[in-house]
Amino acid sequence: MTAEPTAVLAEADALELLGRGAIEIEGRLVDASNTTLRAEISLGNLTRRCVYKPVRGERPLWDFPDGTLAGREVSAYLVSRATGWDLVPPTILRDGPLGPGALQLWIDEPEDVDGLIGFVPAYDVPDGWFPVAAARDDDGDAYALAHADDPRLARLAIFDAVINNADRKGGHVLYPATGGVHGVDHGVSFHVENKLRTVLWGWTGKSLPDDGVAVLHRLLADLTGPLGEALDDHLTISEVQHVTLRIKRLLRARRFPQPPQEWPAIPWPPI
């Protein structure tokens, strides 16, 4: 059966496919630090690709409990769904060929897509872009790590602050044909300590947009109901409570957060 990776799939259909489809592993994504597999998933006449991250393939980390990264991937999707911003592809937790793990719909990007994050010559930062860090190549030429002043990325920055994302690399931002942006790889999120590391620091200290404030209020209300109940299946009570605390801090300040001073604010590698 031939996959149709470029066709848009409704969220409900994607969740049903991920939850009930037959999984056939195609291969491993070798750049990932944890076992990350690309697979085809089929249900009836419908076939798509997905990313499968089995719990048994998670590398132990000193600051996150073993076997919890898949649940954090699912939790990021649950928060994304509650925002209404469609930032994280449909993601569920289910048994697969290598046991329980996170299963996420594969996102194809058009070949000619223009990225919104990257290294650019320091003297030629595009208009409307924020430089966030300086760098030099092997020849000593100066470059800037920069990103666009784009509302889609601003929403992602707010989302990352809510989930306390410790690994927002430029390569973890995808650009589907729908015209939105998707964030992926959220396994090191939701820690109770501030671990925000991201390349999206361009709005540091700037006022939150009105739609961001409205979404934060909605998330705060949802955490006392369906969203909080759903997160309880994947996170500890304290981790869910700290989601609430982070949202309250954002609403109190009404500004994008400041980079931490105690540790690197940008993940490595950044792209």
Coordinates of C-alpha atoms in Angstrom, one line a residue:
M1 CA 0.0 0.0 0.0
T2 CA 1.3 3.5 -0.9
A3 CA 1.6 6.1 1.8
E4 CA 0.1 9.6 1.2
P5 CA 2.3 11.7 3.5
T6 CA 1.4 15.1 1.9
A7 CA -2.4 14.9 2.3
V8 CA -3.9 16.8 5.2
L9 CA -5.5 14.5 7.8
A10 CA -8.1 15.8 10.2
E11 CA -7.1 15.6 13.8
A12 CA -9.8 13.1 14.8
D13 CA -8.9 10.8 11.9
A14 CA -5.2 11.1 12.8
L15 CA -5.8 10.1 16.4
E16 CA -7.9 7.1 15.3
L17 CA -5.2 6.0 12.9
L18 CA -2.5 6.4 15.5
G19 CA -4.6 4.5 18.1
R20 CA -5.8 1.6 16.0
G21 CA -3.5 1.4 13.0
A22 CA -1.0 -1.4 12.3
I23 CA 2.6 -0.2 12.7
E24 CA 5.4 -1.3 10.3
I25 CA 8.8 0.1 11.2
E26 CA 10.8 1.6 8.2
G27 CA 14.0 2.6 10.0
R28 CA 15.7 4.6 12.7
L29 CA 16.3 8.3 12.7
V30 CA 20.0 8.2 13.5
D31 CA 20.4 11.9 14.6
A32 CA 18.1 11.4 17.6
S33 CA 19.7 10.8 21.0
N34 CA 16.9 8.4 22.0
T35 CA 15.6 5.5 19.9
T36 CA 13.4 7.3 17.3
L37 CA 11.8 5.2 14.6
R38 CA 9.9 6.1 11.4
A39 CA 7.1 3.8 10.6
E40 CA 4.1 3.4 8.3
I41 CA 0.8 3.0 10.1
S42 CA -2.3 1.7 8.3
L43 CA -6.0 1.4 9.1
G44 CA -8.3 0.2 6.4
N45 CA -7.4 2.0 3.2
L46 CA -5.6 4.8 5.1
T47 CA -1.8 4.8 5.4
R48 CA 0.5 7.5 6.8
R49 CA 3.9 7.8 8.3
C50 CA 4.5 8.3 12.0
V51 CA 7.3 8.7 14.5
Y52 CA 7.5 6.0 17.1
K53 CA 9.6 6.5 20.3
P54 CA 9.5 3.4 22.5
V55 CA 10.0 3.9 26.2
R56 CA 12.6 1.1 26.3
G57 CA 14.8 3.1 23.9
E58 CA 14.9 6.2 26.1
R59 CA 18.4 7.1 27.3
P60 CA 18.6 7.7 31.1
L61 CA 19.0 11.3 32.1
W62 CA 20.2 12.7 35.3
D63 CA 17.4 15.2 35.7
F64 CA 14.4 13.4 34.4
P65 CA 12.9 10.2 35.7
D66 CA 13.6 7.1 33.6
G67 CA 10.8 6.0 31.3
T68 CA 8.9 9.3 31.3
L69 CA 9.9 11.0 28.1
A70 CA 7.2 9.4 26.0
G71 CA 4.5 10.7 28.4
R72 CA 6.0 14.2 28.2
E73 CA 5.7 14.1 24.4
V74 CA 2.0 13.2 24.8
S75 CA 1.6 15.9 27.4
A76 CA 3.0 18.5 25.0
Y77 CA 0.4 17.6 22.4
L78 CA -2.4 17.8 25.0
V79 CA -1.3 21.3 26.0
S80 CA -1.0 22.3 22.3
R81 CA -4.5 21.0 21.6
A82 CA -5.8 23.0 24.5
T83 CA -4.3 26.2 23.1
G84 CA -6.0 25.7 19.7
W85 CA -2.8 26.8 18.0
D86 CA -2.1 23.4 16.4
L87 CA 1.6 23.5 17.4
V88 CA 2.3 19.8 18.0
P89 CA 1.3 17.0 15.6
P90 CA -1.2 14.5 17.0
T91 CA 0.6 12.3 19.5
I92 CA -0.6 9.4 21.7
L93 CA 0.9 6.7 24.0
R94 CA 0.3 3.1 22.8
D95 CA 1.9 -0.3 22.5
G96 CA 4.1 -0.8 19.4
P97 CA 6.5 -3.4 18.0
L98 CA 9.0 -2.5 20.7
G99 CA 6.5 -1.9 23.5
P100 CA 4.8 1.2 24.9
G101 CA 5.9 4.5 23.4
A102 CA 4.9 7.8 22.0
L103 CA 3.4 7.7 18.5
Q104 CA 3.3 11.0 16.5
L105 CA 2.0 11.7 13.1
W106 CA 4.8 12.4 10.6
I107 CA 5.0 15.9 9.2
D108 CA 6.2 16.4 5.6
E109 CA 7.7 19.7 4.7
P110 CA 7.6 21.2 1.1
E111 CA 11.0 21.0 -0.5
D112 CA 10.9 24.8 -1.2
V113 CA 9.8 25.8 2.3
D114 CA 11.6 28.9 3.8
G115 CA 12.7 28.3 7.4
L116 CA 12.2 30.9 10.0
I117 CA 15.3 30.1 12.2
G118 CA 18.9 29.7 11.2
F119 CA 22.5 31.0 11.0
V120 CA 22.9 34.1 8.8
P121 CA 25.9 36.3 8.1
A122 CA 26.2 38.7 11.0
Y123 CA 26.2 41.7 8.6
D124 CA 23.1 40.5 6.7
V125 CA 20.5 39.6 9.3
P126 CA 17.2 39.7 7.3
D127 CA 14.8 42.6 8.0
G128 CA 12.2 41.5 10.6
W129 CA 14.5 38.9 12.2
F130 CA 15.9 38.9 15.7
P131 CA 19.6 38.0 16.2
V132 CA 19.8 35.9 19.4
A133 CA 23.4 34.7 19.5
A134 CA 26.8 35.3 17.8
A135 CA 28.9 32.6 16.2
R136 CA 31.9 32.1 13.8
D137 CA 32.5 29.4 11.2
D138 CA 35.7 27.5 10.8
D139 CA 37.1 30.3 8.7
G140 CA 36.4 32.9 11.4
D141 CA 33.5 34.6 9.6
A142 CA 30.9 36.1 11.8
Y143 CA 27.4 34.7 11.9
A144 CA 24.3 35.3 13.9
L145 CA 21.8 32.7 15.1
A146 CA 18.5 34.5 14.3
H147 CA 14.8 33.9 13.9
A148 CA 11.9 35.7 12.2
D149 CA 9.6 38.1 14.1
D150 CA 6.8 35.9 13.1
P151 CA 3.5 35.4 15.2
R152 CA 3.6 31.6 14.5
L153 CA 7.0 31.4 16.3
A154 CA 5.8 33.8 19.0
R155 CA 3.0 31.4 19.8
L156 CA 5.6 28.5 19.9
A157 CA 7.7 30.6 22.3
I158 CA 4.8 31.1 24.7
F159 CA 4.0 27.4 24.4
D160 CA 7.6 26.5 25.3
A161 CA 7.5 28.7 28.3
V162 CA 4.3 27.0 29.5
I163 CA 5.7 23.4 29.1
N164 CA 9.2 24.4 30.3
N165 CA 10.8 23.1 27.1
A166 CA 14.5 22.4 27.7
D167 CA 15.3 21.7 24.0
R168 CA 13.8 24.0 21.4
K169 CA 16.3 23.6 18.6
G170 CA 15.7 25.2 15.2
G171 CA 15.6 21.7 13.8
H172 CA 12.7 20.9 16.1
V173 CA 10.5 23.4 14.2
L174 CA 8.7 22.1 11.1
Y175 CA 6.9 24.0 8.4
P176 CA 4.0 21.9 6.9
A177 CA 2.3 22.7 3.7
T178 CA -0.7 24.1 5.7
G179 CA 1.3 27.3 6.4
G180 CA 1.6 26.8 10.1
V181 CA 4.5 25.7 12.2
H182 CA 4.9 22.5 14.2
G183 CA 7.2 21.9 17.2
V184 CA 8.4 18.3 17.8
D185 CA 10.7 16.5 20.3
H186 CA 9.3 17.5 23.6
G187 CA 10.6 14.7 25.8
V188 CA 12.6 17.0 28.1
S189 CA 9.7 19.2 29.1
F190 CA 7.5 19.8 32.2
H191 CA 10.3 19.7 34.7
V192 CA 9.5 21.4 38.0
E193 CA 12.7 23.4 37.9
N194 CA 13.2 26.2 35.3
K195 CA 14.9 24.5 32.4
L196 CA 13.8 26.6 29.5
R197 CA 16.3 26.4 26.6
T198 CA 15.4 27.7 23.2
V199 CA 16.5 29.5 20.1
L200 CA 13.4 31.7 20.3
W201 CA 14.7 34.5 22.6
G202 CA 14.0 37.3 20.2
W203 CA 11.0 38.6 22.2
T204 CA 12.7 38.6 25.6
G205 CA 11.0 41.1 27.8
K206 CA 8.5 42.2 25.2
S207 CA 4.8 42.3 25.9
L208 CA 2.8 39.1 25.2
P209 CA 0.4 39.5 22.3
D210 CA -3.3 39.7 23.2
D211 CA -4.1 36.3 21.7
G212 CA -1.4 34.8 23.8
V213 CA -2.8 36.3 27.0
A214 CA -6.3 35.0 26.1
V215 CA -4.9 31.5 25.5
L216 CA -3.0 31.5 28.8
H217 CA -6.2 32.4 30.6
R218 CA -8.0 29.5 28.9
L219 CA -5.2 27.1 29.7
L220 CA -5.4 28.1 33.4
A221 CA -9.1 27.3 33.4
D222 CA -8.6 24.0 31.5
L223 CA -6.0 22.8 34.0
T224 CA -8.7 22.6 36.7
G225 CA -10.8 20.4 34.4
P226 CA -10.2 18.2 31.3
L227 CA -6.6 19.3 30.6
G228 CA -5.4 18.8 34.1
E229 CA -7.1 15.3 34.2
A230 CA -5.4 14.3 31.0
L231 CA -2.0 15.5 32.1
D232 CA -2.4 13.5 35.3
D233 CA -2.0 10.3 33.3
H234 CA 1.5 11.3 32.2
L235 CA 3.0 13.7 34.7
T236 CA 3.4 13.9 38.4
I237 CA 1.0 16.0 40.6
S238 CA 3.9 18.4 41.2
E239 CA 4.7 18.7 37.5
V240 CA 1.1 19.6 36.6
Q241 CA 1.0 22.1 39.4
H242 CA 4.1 23.8 38.0
V243 CA 2.4 24.2 34.7
T244 CA -0.2 26.3 36.5
L245 CA 2.5 28.2 38.3
R246 CA 4.3 29.0 35.1
I247 CA 1.1 30.3 33.4
K248 CA 0.4 32.5 36.4
R249 CA 3.8 34.0 36.3
L250 CA 3.5 34.7 32.6
L251 CA 0.1 36.3 33.1
R252 CA 1.4 38.4 36.0
A253 CA 4.3 39.7 34.0
R254 CA 2.5 39.9 30.7
R255 CA 5.9 39.6 29.0
F256 CA 8.0 36.9 27.4
P257 CA 10.4 35.3 29.8
Q258 CA 14.0 36.3 30.3
P259 CA 16.8 33.8 29.5
P260 CA 18.2 32.0 32.6
Q261 CA 21.6 33.2 33.9
E262 CA 22.6 30.0 35.7
W263 CA 23.0 27.7 32.7
P264 CA 23.1 27.9 28.9
A265 CA 19.9 29.4 27.5
I266 CA 20.3 28.0 24.0
P267 CA 20.4 24.2 23.4
W268 CA 23.3 22.6 21.7
P269 CA 23.4 22.2 18.8
P270 CA 21.0 25.1 18.2
I271 CA 19.8 23.9 14.8

